[in-house]
Amino acid sequence: MIQHILHITHVSKHFGGNVAVSDVSFSVDEKEIFGLIGPNGAGKTTLFNCMTGFFPVTSGDIIFDSKKINTLRPDQICRLGMVRTWQRVKPLGSLTVLENVMIGAFSITNATGEANIMAMEQLHAVGLSDYATKPAGSLPIGLKKKLELARVLASRPKMLLLDEICGGLNHTETDSILAIIRAVRNSGTTIVFIEHDMKAVTSICDRIVVLNSGEKLAEGTPEEITTNPAVIAAYLGGGHHA
Amino acid sequence: MKEIATIAIFGLLAALLPLLIGENPYLTGLLITILMMASLSSAWNILGGFAGQYSFGHAAYFGAGAYTTMILLSRFTVNPLLTVLAGIGVACMIALLTGTIVFRLRGHYFALASIAVAEIVRLSVLNFEFTGGAQGILLADVTLWGVDLNSKNPFYYGMLVVLLCTLFLTAYLKRSKTGYYLQAIREDQDAAASLGIDIARYKNRALLMSAALTSVTGSLYALYIRFIDTSAVLDLRLSIEIILTAIIGGVGTLWGAVLGALLLVPLAEMLRSNVLGDLLVKGGFIPETSTLGLFLKENLAHAHVLVYGIITVLCILYLPKGILGLFRRRK
């Protein structure tokens, strides 16, 4: 039987009078690659911020691994096993690439030696071994995205929230990131994936939720989503058909 | 390991130094001040350099140690070392109170609040009876295990031990989970939180370590001078000197504070005793009776704060990683 690992139930987030997320509900299954898509300002990143404790929700509940997490702090949610990356990468610039990943590994070990070994393994897995001793701030954007990924993977998350991890990358870089993500899922991690680019999303996701102006517009498999007239209208503007 | 060995060698050499210079109270006094500033700035660096939380009020913790020791010794016959422990307790209470309230906020609130807390402590001490108020506290003599602590050497070694403890702690932190977590907080708080770091807890931990070590130095200073008042141990000027020593030496490094103290304390001493003015006037560069000569003679003695300021500005402009940054190859 398929287990739900994450339930979003009637979640809303208001900033004063602005409604960023409005009554959104969906569930994510274990070991699924779940896409969260929508045009600019649809509320995707806001929803991520709510899920990871950076914003309190205005109403609704977020249940992760059978625990209600809406009132927890970001670090507590991370330690429960739900870890995010950032759309605007946040390398710890003056630390080395290796040290950045060690900080991820420290959430499952207290020993520096062990963290070092786990971090090296993770750098190897994403292909950053050669850069281990470089300051993280000096990497080009494509490698910073990989570092972002290696750092969260080092904490062995149950669930990974990726915020436009392919944003700003070329095709080769995108393909290598997507390959890593598939491998991560195969090792048992659930993935929620925010993406702008429909092509990247439809090629990798099992199921997709489309947000538009803070509301859930559609939910389904990639085929269902790409043929949904409401989704096409939202992406291309009313009246046009792809 | 290399760092531990370097600290040990430094400690050994520093321990032999008094044998080398023999009976020279002036020089020993200067060395004690250097060790003291090095300890204070190193302790400040645990919070400012690792966690990136700049305290402008470390005099509060220095004063907490100094005043606790003096108040206890002036009333009771107790082992001075116990009063050092009591000082740590008082300093940690102030730190915990400040940290618990302020570390929930982001940005520069901690820097602002640290000044406010230090001023609250200073004004309270100034206005309470039991702290000696504006008159301060004077202690006739101090004995430890039957030994009269009137000579300077015991304090030289006392300060050296505190400095070595602080350096060992810093070297350990650089390679430990706590140290890495503090650096992550310094670099990016959101990233740190998203990686499972309880930001307030780790900042508090750094503040407590820093405050405790600062307070020990304060207690030793009080036992050494045997007279304290608020302008000596609780002044904002002291807090600023602690920061400047760390910044000029190199924030976030193991040896920066030591280097800063080695440079700045003798410099301040020279300016205070007007070495520079004497050199210019007696060297015949400037006639003694000229307006400039008189002006230099009158005013250079007060110029050390100005010189500190100028050095700091130059450091920030040209050596953002401090003097130690000069010797560090870019990775």
Short mmCIF file of N, CA, C and O in Angstrom, two decimals, chain B residues 120-241:
data_model
loop_
_atom_site.label_atom_id
_atom_site.label_comp_id
_atom_site.label_asym_id
_atom_site.label_seq_id
_atom_site.Cartn_x
_atom_site.Cartn_y
_atom_site.Cartn_z
N ILE B 120 23.64 49.26 31.23
CA ILE B 120 22.77 48.97 32.39
C ILE B 120 23.62 48.45 33.54
O ILE B 120 23.49 48.87 34.69
N VAL B 121 24.53 47.53 33.22
CA VAL B 121 25.40 46.97 34.26
C VAL B 121 26.25 48.09 34.87
O VAL B 121 26.36 48.21 36.10
N ARG B 122 26.84 48.92 34.00
CA ARG B 122 27.73 49.98 34.50
C ARG B 122 26.98 50.95 35.42
O ARG B 122 27.43 51.27 36.52
N LEU B 123 25.79 51.38 34.96
CA LEU B 123 25.04 52.36 35.75
C LEU B 123 24.52 51.75 37.04
O LEU B 123 24.48 52.42 38.08
N SER B 124 24.16 50.45 37.00
CA SER B 124 23.71 49.80 38.23
C SER B 124 24.84 49.76 39.24
O SER B 124 24.67 50.12 40.41
N VAL B 125 26.02 49.33 38.77
CA VAL B 125 27.17 49.23 39.68
C VAL B 125 27.51 50.60 40.25
O VAL B 125 27.84 50.74 41.43
N LEU B 126 27.39 51.62 39.41
CA LEU B 126 27.72 52.98 39.83
C LEU B 126 26.77 53.47 40.91
O LEU B 126 27.13 54.28 41.77
N ASN B 127 25.53 52.98 40.90
CA ASN B 127 24.53 53.53 41.81
C ASN B 127 24.18 52.66 43.00
O ASN B 127 23.53 53.11 43.93
N PHE B 128 24.65 51.40 43.01
CA PHE B 128 24.40 50.55 44.17
C PHE B 128 25.41 50.86 45.28
O PHE B 128 26.52 51.32 45.01
N GLU B 129 25.02 50.57 46.52
CA GLU B 129 25.92 50.75 47.66
C GLU B 129 26.97 49.63 47.71
O GLU B 129 28.16 49.89 47.87
N PHE B 130 26.46 48.39 47.57
CA PHE B 130 27.34 47.24 47.84
C PHE B 130 28.45 47.10 46.80
O PHE B 130 29.40 46.36 47.00
N THR B 131 28.35 47.83 45.69
CA THR B 131 29.40 47.76 44.67
C THR B 131 30.44 48.87 44.85
O THR B 131 31.36 48.99 44.05
N GLY B 132 30.25 49.68 45.89
CA GLY B 132 31.20 50.75 46.10
C GLY B 132 30.89 52.00 45.31
O GLY B 132 31.63 52.99 45.41
N GLY B 133 29.84 51.96 44.51
CA GLY B 133 29.42 53.15 43.76
C GLY B 133 30.53 53.76 42.95
O GLY B 133 31.33 53.05 42.34
N ALA B 134 30.59 55.10 42.97
CA ALA B 134 31.58 55.81 42.16
C ALA B 134 32.98 55.67 42.74
O ALA B 134 33.97 55.88 42.05
N GLN B 135 33.06 55.29 44.03
CA GLN B 135 34.39 55.19 44.64
C GLN B 135 35.14 53.93 44.27
O GLN B 135 36.36 53.87 44.39
N GLY B 136 34.39 52.92 43.86
CA GLY B 136 35.04 51.66 43.52
C GLY B 136 35.37 50.84 44.75
O GLY B 136 34.92 51.16 45.86
N ILE B 137 36.11 49.77 44.57
CA ILE B 137 36.48 48.89 45.68
C ILE B 137 38.00 48.75 45.72
O ILE B 137 38.64 48.52 44.69
N LEU B 138 38.53 48.89 46.94
CA LEU B 138 39.97 48.75 47.13
C LEU B 138 40.21 47.53 48.01
O LEU B 138 39.47 47.29 48.97
N LEU B 139 41.21 46.76 47.67
CA LEU B 139 41.53 45.58 48.46
C LEU B 139 42.97 45.71 48.94
O LEU B 139 43.87 45.95 48.14
N ALA B 140 43.17 45.55 50.27
CA ALA B 140 44.52 45.77 50.81
C ALA B 140 45.49 44.71 50.29
O ALA B 140 46.53 45.02 49.73
N ASP B 141 45.16 43.45 50.50
CA ASP B 141 46.04 42.40 49.98
C ASP B 141 45.25 41.14 49.67
O ASP B 141 44.14 40.94 50.16
N VAL B 142 45.85 40.30 48.85
CA VAL B 142 45.21 39.06 48.44
C VAL B 142 46.18 37.92 48.71
O VAL B 142 47.35 38.00 48.35
N THR B 143 45.67 36.87 49.36
CA THR B 143 46.52 35.70 49.55
C THR B 143 45.84 34.47 48.97
O THR B 143 44.61 34.33 49.03
N LEU B 144 46.65 33.62 48.37
CA LEU B 144 46.13 32.37 47.84
C LEU B 144 46.98 31.24 48.40
O LEU B 144 48.21 31.24 48.23
N TRP B 145 46.34 30.31 49.09
CA TRP B 145 47.02 29.19 49.74
C TRP B 145 48.18 29.70 50.60
O TRP B 145 49.30 29.17 50.55
N GLY B 146 47.93 30.78 51.36
CA GLY B 146 48.95 31.32 52.24
C GLY B 146 50.01 32.15 51.57
O GLY B 146 50.87 32.71 52.22
N VAL B 147 49.95 32.26 50.23
CA VAL B 147 50.95 33.05 49.53
C VAL B 147 50.39 34.44 49.24
O VAL B 147 49.26 34.58 48.76
N ASP B 148 51.19 35.45 49.56
CA ASP B 148 50.77 36.82 49.31
C ASP B 148 50.94 37.13 47.82
O ASP B 148 52.03 36.96 47.27
N LEU B 149 49.86 37.57 47.19
CA LEU B 149 49.92 37.81 45.75
C LEU B 149 50.31 39.27 45.45
O LEU B 149 49.57 40.00 44.82
N ASN B 150 51.46 39.67 45.95
CA ASN B 150 51.87 41.05 45.71
C ASN B 150 52.79 41.21 44.51
O ASN B 150 52.85 42.27 43.91
N SER B 151 53.48 40.13 44.14
CA SER B 151 54.37 40.26 42.99
C SER B 151 53.55 40.09 41.70
O SER B 151 52.40 39.65 41.73
N LYS B 152 54.18 40.43 40.59
CA LYS B 152 53.43 40.42 39.34
C LYS B 152 53.45 39.07 38.64
O LYS B 152 52.54 38.74 37.90
N ASN B 153 54.50 38.28 38.90
CA ASN B 153 54.63 37.02 38.17
C ASN B 153 53.44 36.07 38.25
O ASN B 153 53.05 35.51 37.24
N PRO B 154 52.84 35.88 39.43
CA PRO B 154 51.69 34.97 39.47
C PRO B 154 50.60 35.41 38.49
O PRO B 154 49.94 34.55 37.87
N PHE B 155 50.43 36.71 38.32
CA PHE B 155 49.38 37.18 37.42
C PHE B 155 49.77 37.02 35.97
O PHE B 155 48.92 36.80 35.11
N TYR B 156 51.09 37.16 35.72
CA TYR B 156 51.56 36.88 34.36
C TYR B 156 51.16 35.46 33.98
O TYR B 156 50.58 35.22 32.93
N TYR B 157 51.44 34.50 34.90
CA TYR B 157 51.11 33.11 34.58
C TYR B 157 49.61 32.87 34.58
O TYR B 157 49.10 32.08 33.78
N GLY B 158 48.90 33.55 35.47
CA GLY B 158 47.45 33.42 35.48
C GLY B 158 46.84 33.84 34.15
O GLY B 158 46.04 33.13 33.54
N MET B 159 47.25 35.02 33.68
CA MET B 159 46.73 35.52 32.41
C MET B 159 47.13 34.59 31.26
O MET B 159 46.35 34.36 30.34
N LEU B 160 48.37 34.08 31.34
CA LEU B 160 48.84 33.18 30.28
C LEU B 160 47.97 31.92 30.23
O LEU B 160 47.58 31.47 29.14
N VAL B 161 47.63 31.38 31.42
CA VAL B 161 46.79 30.18 31.44
C VAL B 161 45.43 30.46 30.80
O VAL B 161 44.93 29.67 29.99
N VAL B 162 44.84 31.62 31.15
CA VAL B 162 43.53 31.95 30.57
C VAL B 162 43.64 32.08 29.05
O VAL B 162 42.81 31.56 28.29
N LEU B 163 44.71 32.75 28.60
CA LEU B 163 44.89 32.91 27.15
C LEU B 163 45.04 31.56 26.47
O LEU B 163 44.41 31.30 25.44
N LEU B 164 45.86 30.69 27.07
CA LEU B 164 46.07 29.37 26.46
C LEU B 164 44.77 28.58 26.41
O LEU B 164 44.46 27.94 25.41
N CYS B 165 43.97 28.64 27.50
CA CYS B 165 42.67 27.96 27.50
C CYS B 165 41.81 28.47 26.35
O CYS B 165 41.18 27.69 25.62
N THR B 166 41.79 29.80 26.19
CA THR B 166 40.96 30.39 25.14
C THR B 166 41.45 29.94 23.76
O THR B 166 40.65 29.60 22.88
N LEU B 167 42.77 29.93 23.58
CA LEU B 167 43.32 29.51 22.28
C LEU B 167 43.03 28.04 22.00
O LEU B 167 42.65 27.68 20.88
N PHE B 168 43.20 27.19 23.03
CA PHE B 168 42.89 25.76 22.84
C PHE B 168 41.42 25.58 22.48
O PHE B 168 41.07 24.81 21.59
N LEU B 169 40.55 26.31 23.18
CA LEU B 169 39.12 26.21 22.89
C LEU B 169 38.84 26.64 21.45
O LEU B 169 38.08 25.99 20.73
N THR B 170 39.49 27.74 21.03
CA THR B 170 39.28 28.23 19.66
C THR B 170 39.74 27.18 18.65
O THR B 170 39.04 26.90 17.66
N ALA B 171 40.92 26.59 18.89
CA ALA B 171 41.44 25.58 17.97
C ALA B 171 40.52 24.37 17.93
O ALA B 171 40.25 23.82 16.85
N TYR B 172 39.99 23.98 19.09
CA TYR B 172 39.06 22.86 19.13
C TYR B 172 37.78 23.20 18.36
O TYR B 172 37.28 22.41 17.56
N LEU B 173 37.27 24.42 18.60
CA LEU B 173 36.03 24.82 17.95
C LEU B 173 36.15 24.79 16.43
O LEU B 173 35.22 24.38 15.73
N LYS B 174 37.33 25.22 15.94
CA LYS B 174 37.52 25.26 14.48
C LYS B 174 37.29 23.90 13.84
O LYS B 174 36.96 23.82 12.68
N ARG B 175 37.48 22.83 14.62
CA ARG B 175 37.35 21.48 14.06
C ARG B 175 36.14 20.74 14.63
O ARG B 175 36.06 19.52 14.49
N SER B 176 35.24 21.45 15.29
CA SER B 176 34.13 20.73 15.92
C SER B 176 32.80 21.13 15.30
O SER B 176 32.69 22.14 14.62
N LYS B 177 31.80 20.31 15.57
CA LYS B 177 30.45 20.58 15.07
C LYS B 177 29.99 21.96 15.51
O LYS B 177 29.48 22.74 14.69
N THR B 178 30.19 22.27 16.80
CA THR B 178 29.74 23.58 17.29
C THR B 178 30.39 24.72 16.50
O THR B 178 29.72 25.66 16.08
N GLY B 179 31.71 24.61 16.28
CA GLY B 179 32.42 25.65 15.54
C GLY B 179 31.92 25.79 14.12
O GLY B 179 31.72 26.90 13.62
N TYR B 180 31.70 24.66 13.45
CA TYR B 180 31.19 24.72 12.09
C TYR B 180 29.79 25.32 12.06
O TYR B 180 29.45 26.11 11.18
N TYR B 181 28.96 24.93 13.04
CA TYR B 181 27.61 25.47 13.10
C TYR B 181 27.65 26.99 13.31
O TYR B 181 26.88 27.73 12.69
N LEU B 182 28.55 27.45 14.17
CA LEU B 182 28.65 28.90 14.41
C LEU B 182 29.07 29.62 13.13
O LEU B 182 28.54 30.69 12.80
N GLN B 183 30.00 29.02 12.40
CA GLN B 183 30.44 29.66 11.15
C GLN B 183 29.30 29.67 10.13
O GLN B 183 29.15 30.63 9.37
N ALA B 184 28.51 28.60 10.11
CA ALA B 184 27.37 28.57 9.19
C ALA B 184 26.40 29.70 9.52
O ALA B 184 25.89 30.38 8.62
N ILE B 185 26.19 29.94 10.82
CA ILE B 185 25.30 31.02 11.25
C ILE B 185 25.86 32.37 10.79
O ILE B 185 25.14 33.24 10.31
N ARG B 186 27.19 32.53 10.91
CA ARG B 186 27.83 33.77 10.48
C ARG B 186 27.62 34.00 8.98
O ARG B 186 27.33 35.10 8.54
N GLU B 187 27.73 32.93 8.20
CA GLU B 187 27.67 33.07 6.75
C GLU B 187 26.26 33.33 6.25
O GLU B 187 26.07 34.15 5.35
N ASP B 188 25.29 32.60 6.75
CA ASP B 188 23.92 32.75 6.25
C ASP B 188 22.94 32.09 7.22
O ASP B 188 22.90 30.87 7.32
N GLN B 189 22.17 32.92 7.93
CA GLN B 189 21.30 32.36 8.96
C GLN B 189 20.18 31.49 8.40
O GLN B 189 19.83 30.48 9.00
N ASP B 190 19.61 31.89 7.24
CA ASP B 190 18.54 31.07 6.66
C ASP B 190 19.07 29.71 6.23
O ASP B 190 18.45 28.68 6.49
N ALA B 191 20.23 29.73 5.57
CA ALA B 191 20.84 28.47 5.15
C ALA B 191 21.11 27.61 6.39
O ALA B 191 20.82 26.42 6.40
N ALA B 192 21.66 28.25 7.44
CA ALA B 192 21.98 27.50 8.66
C ALA B 192 20.72 26.86 9.24
O ALA B 192 20.72 25.67 9.56
N ALA B 193 19.64 27.63 9.34
CA ALA B 193 18.39 27.10 9.90
C ALA B 193 17.87 25.95 9.05
O ALA B 193 17.43 24.93 9.56
N SER B 194 17.95 26.11 7.72
CA SER B 194 17.41 25.07 6.84
C SER B 194 18.26 23.80 6.91
O SER B 194 17.81 22.75 6.48
N LEU B 195 19.48 23.90 7.43
CA LEU B 195 20.33 22.71 7.57
C LEU B 195 20.25 22.11 8.97
O LEU B 195 21.08 21.29 9.35
N GLY B 196 19.26 22.55 9.74
CA GLY B 196 19.02 21.90 11.04
C GLY B 196 19.72 22.55 12.21
O GLY B 196 19.82 21.95 13.27
N ILE B 197 20.21 23.77 12.02
CA ILE B 197 20.94 24.42 13.11
C ILE B 197 20.00 25.30 13.93
O ILE B 197 19.35 26.20 13.39
N ASP B 198 19.92 25.01 15.24
CA ASP B 198 19.11 25.82 16.14
C ASP B 198 19.90 27.10 16.44
O ASP B 198 20.78 27.12 17.29
N ILE B 199 19.58 28.16 15.68
CA ILE B 199 20.42 29.35 15.67
C ILE B 199 20.55 29.98 17.06
O ILE B 199 21.66 30.25 17.52
N ALA B 200 19.42 30.19 17.72
CA ALA B 200 19.46 30.87 19.03
C ALA B 200 20.30 30.06 20.02
O ALA B 200 21.09 30.60 20.78
N ARG B 201 20.15 28.74 19.98
CA ARG B 201 20.85 27.88 20.93
C ARG B 201 22.36 27.96 20.72
O ARG B 201 23.14 28.09 21.68
N TYR B 202 22.80 27.90 19.48
CA TYR B 202 24.24 27.93 19.22
C TYR B 202 24.84 29.30 19.48
O TYR B 202 25.96 29.42 19.96
N LYS B 203 24.08 30.37 19.17
CA LYS B 203 24.58 31.71 19.50
C LYS B 203 24.73 31.85 21.00
O LYS B 203 25.72 32.40 21.49
N ASN B 204 23.74 31.34 21.74
CA ASN B 204 23.82 31.40 23.20
C ASN B 204 25.03 30.65 23.72
O ASN B 204 25.70 31.09 24.65
N ARG B 205 25.28 29.49 23.10
CA ARG B 205 26.42 28.69 23.53
C ARG B 205 27.72 29.48 23.35
O ARG B 205 28.57 29.51 24.23
N ALA B 206 27.86 30.15 22.18
CA ALA B 206 29.07 30.93 21.91
C ALA B 206 29.18 32.10 22.89
O ALA B 206 30.25 32.38 23.42
N LEU B 207 28.04 32.75 23.14
CA LEU B 207 28.06 33.89 24.06
C LEU B 207 28.47 33.44 25.46
O LEU B 207 29.26 34.11 26.13
N LEU B 208 27.95 32.28 25.90
CA LEU B 208 28.29 31.79 27.24
C LEU B 208 29.78 31.48 27.37
O LEU B 208 30.42 31.86 28.36
N MET B 209 30.33 30.81 26.38
CA MET B 209 31.77 30.50 26.42
C MET B 209 32.58 31.79 26.48
O MET B 209 33.52 31.94 27.26
N SER B 210 32.19 32.72 25.61
CA SER B 210 32.91 33.98 25.50
C SER B 210 32.81 34.78 26.81
O SER B 210 33.81 35.29 27.33
N ALA B 211 31.60 34.85 27.37
CA ALA B 211 31.38 35.61 28.60
C ALA B 211 32.14 35.00 29.76
O ALA B 211 32.75 35.71 30.57
N ALA B 212 32.13 33.66 29.86
CA ALA B 212 32.80 33.00 30.97
C ALA B 212 34.30 33.30 30.95
O ALA B 212 34.89 33.67 31.98
N LEU B 213 34.92 33.18 29.78
CA LEU B 213 36.37 33.43 29.69
C LEU B 213 36.69 34.89 29.96
O LEU B 213 37.69 35.21 30.62
N THR B 214 35.82 35.78 29.45
CA THR B 214 36.04 37.21 29.68
C THR B 214 35.96 37.53 31.17
O THR B 214 36.74 38.33 31.70
N SER B 215 35.03 36.87 31.84
CA SER B 215 34.86 37.12 33.28
C SER B 215 36.07 36.64 34.08
O SER B 215 36.48 37.29 35.04
N VAL B 216 36.66 35.51 33.69
CA VAL B 216 37.86 35.02 34.39
C VAL B 216 38.98 36.05 34.26
O VAL B 216 39.66 36.37 35.25
N THR B 217 39.15 36.59 33.05
CA THR B 217 40.16 37.63 32.86
C THR B 217 39.88 38.83 33.75
O THR B 217 40.80 39.41 34.34
N GLY B 218 38.59 39.19 33.86
CA GLY B 218 38.20 40.31 34.72
C GLY B 218 38.55 40.07 36.17
O GLY B 218 39.08 40.94 36.86
N SER B 219 38.28 38.84 36.65
CA SER B 219 38.61 38.50 38.04
C SER B 219 40.10 38.60 38.28
O SER B 219 40.56 39.15 39.28
N LEU B 220 40.88 38.05 37.35
CA LEU B 220 42.34 38.10 37.50
C LEU B 220 42.84 39.53 37.52
O LEU B 220 43.71 39.90 38.31
N TYR B 221 42.27 40.35 36.63
CA TYR B 221 42.67 41.76 36.56
C TYR B 221 42.42 42.43 37.91
O TYR B 221 43.27 43.16 38.44
N ALA B 222 41.24 42.16 38.50
CA ALA B 222 40.89 42.77 39.78
C ALA B 222 41.87 42.34 40.88
O ALA B 222 42.33 43.16 41.68
N LEU B 223 42.21 41.04 40.90
CA LEU B 223 43.15 40.55 41.91
C LEU B 223 44.52 41.17 41.71
O LEU B 223 45.27 41.38 42.66
N TYR B 224 44.85 41.45 40.46
CA TYR B 224 46.16 41.98 40.10
C TYR B 224 46.27 43.46 40.50
O TYR B 224 47.21 43.88 41.18
N ILE B 225 45.26 44.25 40.13
CA ILE B 225 45.31 45.69 40.40
C ILE B 225 44.85 46.02 41.82
O ILE B 225 45.29 46.97 42.45
N ARG B 226 43.93 45.22 42.33
CA ARG B 226 43.36 45.36 43.67
C ARG B 226 42.64 46.69 43.89
O ARG B 226 42.40 47.10 45.01
N PHE B 227 42.35 47.37 42.82
CA PHE B 227 41.42 48.50 42.92
C PHE B 227 40.61 48.55 41.63
O PHE B 227 41.19 48.53 40.54
N ILE B 228 39.30 48.57 41.75
CA ILE B 228 38.49 48.69 40.54
C ILE B 228 37.41 49.74 40.75
O ILE B 228 36.93 49.97 41.87
N ASP B 229 37.08 50.43 39.67
CA ASP B 229 35.85 51.23 39.64
C ASP B 229 35.25 51.07 38.25
O ASP B 229 35.81 50.38 37.39
N THR B 230 34.10 51.70 38.03
CA THR B 230 33.40 51.43 36.77
C THR B 230 34.20 51.92 35.56
O THR B 230 34.14 51.31 34.50
N SER B 231 34.97 53.01 35.73
CA SER B 231 35.68 53.51 34.56
C SER B 231 36.85 52.59 34.20
O SER B 231 37.33 52.60 33.08
N ALA B 232 37.30 51.77 35.15
CA ALA B 232 38.41 50.86 34.84
C ALA B 232 37.93 49.55 34.23
O ALA B 232 38.58 49.01 33.34
N VAL B 233 36.80 49.02 34.70
CA VAL B 233 36.43 47.68 34.25
C VAL B 233 35.08 47.59 33.53
O VAL B 233 34.76 46.54 32.99
N LEU B 234 34.31 48.65 33.51
CA LEU B 234 32.99 48.53 32.87
C LEU B 234 32.79 49.56 31.77
O LEU B 234 31.68 49.72 31.26
N ASP B 235 33.85 50.25 31.38
CA ASP B 235 33.69 51.33 30.44
C ASP B 235 33.51 50.83 29.00
O ASP B 235 34.09 49.82 28.62
N LEU B 236 32.72 51.59 28.24
CA LEU B 236 32.53 51.27 26.82
C LEU B 236 33.87 51.24 26.08
O LEU B 236 34.07 50.48 25.14
N ARG B 237 34.81 52.10 26.56
CA ARG B 237 36.13 52.17 25.92
C ARG B 237 36.81 50.79 25.91
O ARG B 237 37.43 50.40 24.93
N LEU B 238 36.65 50.06 27.02
CA LEU B 238 37.25 48.73 27.09
C LEU B 238 36.62 47.80 26.05
O LEU B 238 37.32 47.09 25.34
N SER B 239 35.28 47.84 25.96
CA SER B 239 34.58 47.01 24.97
C SER B 239 35.11 47.30 23.58
O SER B 239 35.34 46.39 22.78
N ILE B 240 35.29 48.58 23.28
CA ILE B 240 35.75 48.97 21.94
C ILE B 240 37.18 48.49 21.71
O ILE B 240 37.50 47.97 20.64
N GLU B 241 38.04 48.64 22.73
CA GLU B 241 39.43 48.19 22.56
C GLU B 241 39.50 46.69 22.30
O GLU B 241 40.33 46.23 21.51
#
